Amino acid sequence: MLKLQTNIEGKKACFGQMRDHLQGLGYVLGGGWDYDRGNFDSILWREGGETIYLRIPFLVYKGMLDEYNTLVEFQTPYIIKHVVNTGLDRDEGALLSATGLSQFQEPLDTDGYIRDKNKWEEIGQQAVQQVIQNIVHV
């Protein structure tokens, strides 16, 4: 994981407006959200079973996350790398996949080693700057 030094920390915005705008830039609301916190995630690079993501976490300071007008405050963004097995699943997960109960394998490494850290820090900081330019201050 690479924490990024940006000036998004502490900035506040309307969740619904940010979500709608960021979807157009390729971001999604990360799967581990709760009513008081969440993440906007974007894929920076993908090749084979390796994916590098930019994650921009936020906390809810007014409302609940499933409401459009909820107000959020951004936290420190970071870059993570997931490595997944692109081969056949040879364990009991294969039965679940074959029956349609499970469509994804677990990542081999959810926080994989990131080569060329300076490159990815720069790319991540540029992406965060693009997000900052679209924050409608509340």
Short mmCIF file of C-alpha atoms in Angstrom, two decimals:
data_model
loop_
_atom_site.label_atom_id
_atom_site.label_comp_id
_atom_site.label_asym_id
_atom_site.label_seq_id
_atom_site.Cartn_x
_atom_site.Cartn_y
_atom_site.Cartn_z
CA MET A 1 0.00 0.00 0.00
CA LEU A 2 1.25 3.47 -0.90
CA LYS A 3 -0.27 6.39 1.00
CA LEU A 4 -0.42 9.51 -1.14
CA GLN A 5 0.46 13.04 -0.08
CA THR A 6 -2.39 15.17 -1.47
CA ASN A 7 -4.58 18.03 -0.35
CA ILE A 8 -7.88 16.13 -0.58
CA GLU A 9 -7.79 15.24 3.12
CA GLY A 10 -10.46 17.13 5.03
CA LYS A 11 -12.29 18.36 1.94
CA LYS A 12 -16.06 17.93 2.19
CA ALA A 13 -18.59 17.20 -0.54
CA CYS A 14 -22.06 15.89 -1.27
CA PHE A 15 -21.82 12.11 -1.65
CA GLY A 16 -24.38 11.82 -4.47
CA GLN A 17 -22.82 14.56 -6.59
CA MET A 18 -19.34 13.09 -6.15
CA ARG A 19 -20.50 9.54 -6.86
CA ASP A 20 -22.28 10.61 -10.04
CA HIS A 21 -19.35 12.63 -11.30
CA LEU A 22 -16.70 10.08 -10.37
CA GLN A 23 -18.57 7.28 -12.11
CA GLY A 24 -17.90 9.16 -15.34
CA LEU A 25 -14.19 9.09 -14.49
CA GLY A 26 -14.22 5.33 -13.90
CA TYR A 27 -14.61 5.26 -10.11
CA VAL A 28 -16.95 2.98 -8.21
CA LEU A 29 -18.11 2.92 -4.61
CA GLY A 30 -15.88 0.24 -3.07
CA GLY A 31 -17.57 -2.90 -1.77
CA GLY A 32 -16.62 -2.54 1.89
CA TRP A 33 -18.71 0.57 2.56
CA ASP A 34 -20.80 1.12 5.66
CA TYR A 35 -23.32 3.83 6.54
CA ASP A 36 -20.60 5.98 8.11
CA ARG A 37 -17.66 5.40 5.72
CA GLY A 38 -16.69 4.25 2.26
CA ASN A 39 -14.17 4.46 -0.58
CA PHE A 40 -14.17 5.58 -4.17
CA ASP A 41 -12.03 3.08 -6.11
CA SER A 42 -10.53 3.33 -9.57
CA ILE A 43 -8.37 0.96 -11.58
CA LEU A 44 -5.11 2.60 -12.59
CA TRP A 45 -3.62 -0.43 -14.35
CA ARG A 46 -4.49 -4.06 -15.03
CA GLU A 47 -2.48 -6.80 -16.68
CA GLY A 48 -3.03 -10.52 -16.33
CA GLY A 49 -3.95 -11.18 -12.72
CA GLU A 50 -2.46 -7.95 -11.38
CA THR A 51 -4.50 -4.80 -10.76
CA ILE A 52 -3.38 -1.50 -9.26
CA TYR A 53 -6.15 0.57 -7.67
CA LEU A 54 -6.46 4.10 -6.40
CA ARG A 55 -8.62 4.16 -3.27
CA ILE A 56 -10.00 7.45 -1.91
CA PRO A 57 -11.56 6.82 1.50
CA PHE A 58 -14.11 9.11 3.13
CA LEU A 59 -16.10 9.42 6.34
CA VAL A 60 -19.73 10.48 6.58
CA TYR A 61 -20.18 13.55 8.72
CA LYS A 62 -23.87 14.25 8.03
CA GLY A 63 -26.47 11.71 6.90
CA MET A 64 -26.07 8.05 5.94
CA LEU A 65 -24.14 6.76 2.96
CA ASP A 66 -27.11 5.41 1.02
CA GLU A 67 -28.63 8.92 0.74
CA TYR A 68 -27.78 11.26 -2.14
CA ASN A 69 -27.41 14.41 0.00
CA THR A 70 -25.12 12.80 2.58
CA LEU A 71 -22.07 14.94 3.32
CA VAL A 72 -18.69 13.23 3.33
CA GLU A 73 -15.15 14.20 4.32
CA PHE A 74 -12.24 12.78 2.34
CA GLN A 75 -9.37 10.95 4.06
CA THR A 76 -5.84 10.07 2.87
CA PRO A 77 -5.92 8.28 -0.51
CA TYR A 78 -3.69 5.32 -1.26
CA ILE A 79 -2.66 2.88 -3.96
CA ILE A 80 -3.06 -0.87 -3.56
CA LYS A 81 -2.27 -3.84 -5.76
CA HIS A 82 -4.30 -7.04 -5.93
CA VAL A 83 -2.90 -10.20 -7.46
CA VAL A 84 -5.37 -12.91 -8.45
CA ASN A 85 -4.93 -16.43 -9.74
CA THR A 86 -5.95 -16.46 -13.39
CA GLY A 87 -5.67 -20.26 -13.66
CA LEU A 88 -8.16 -22.94 -12.76
CA ASP A 89 -9.42 -23.17 -9.19
CA ARG A 90 -8.49 -26.71 -8.06
CA ASP A 91 -9.94 -26.61 -4.53
CA GLU A 92 -13.50 -26.78 -3.15
CA GLY A 93 -14.12 -23.32 -4.61
CA ALA A 94 -14.30 -24.94 -8.03
CA LEU A 95 -17.50 -26.74 -7.06
CA LEU A 96 -19.02 -23.47 -5.90
CA SER A 97 -17.97 -21.80 -9.15
CA ALA A 98 -19.39 -24.63 -11.26
CA THR A 99 -22.73 -24.43 -9.46
CA GLY A 100 -22.86 -20.64 -9.85
CA LEU A 101 -22.65 -19.97 -6.11
CA SER A 102 -19.25 -18.27 -6.37
CA GLN A 103 -18.03 -16.46 -9.44
CA PHE A 104 -14.70 -15.06 -8.19
CA GLN A 105 -11.55 -16.58 -6.75
CA GLU A 106 -9.99 -15.03 -3.68
CA PRO A 107 -7.00 -12.79 -4.50
CA LEU A 108 -3.63 -14.45 -4.03
CA ASP A 109 -2.39 -11.21 -2.52
CA THR A 110 -4.71 -8.32 -1.61
CA ASP A 111 -1.79 -6.00 -0.88
CA GLY A 112 0.78 -7.01 -3.46
CA TYR A 113 4.22 -5.49 -3.82
CA ILE A 114 4.18 -2.38 -6.00
CA ARG A 115 7.22 -1.92 -8.22
CA ASP A 116 8.30 1.57 -9.27
CA LYS A 117 6.59 3.28 -6.34
CA ASN A 118 7.51 6.79 -7.51
CA LYS A 119 5.71 6.22 -10.80
CA TRP A 120 2.50 5.03 -9.12
CA GLU A 121 2.61 7.78 -6.49
CA GLU A 122 2.80 10.37 -9.27
CA ILE A 123 -0.01 8.73 -11.26
CA GLY A 124 -2.16 8.49 -8.11
CA GLN A 125 -1.52 12.10 -7.14
CA GLN A 126 -2.51 13.28 -10.63
CA ALA A 127 -5.73 11.23 -10.44
CA VAL A 128 -6.56 12.70 -7.02
CA GLN A 129 -5.97 16.22 -8.39
CA GLN A 130 -8.57 15.50 -11.07
CA VAL A 131 -11.01 14.46 -8.32
CA ILE A 132 -10.24 17.58 -6.27
CA GLN A 133 -11.04 19.82 -9.27
CA ASN A 134 -14.55 18.39 -9.28
CA ILE A 135 -15.39 18.75 -5.60
CA VAL A 136 -18.34 21.06 -5.06
CA HIS A 137 -17.57 22.50 -1.65
CA VAL A 138 -20.34 22.36 0.93
#
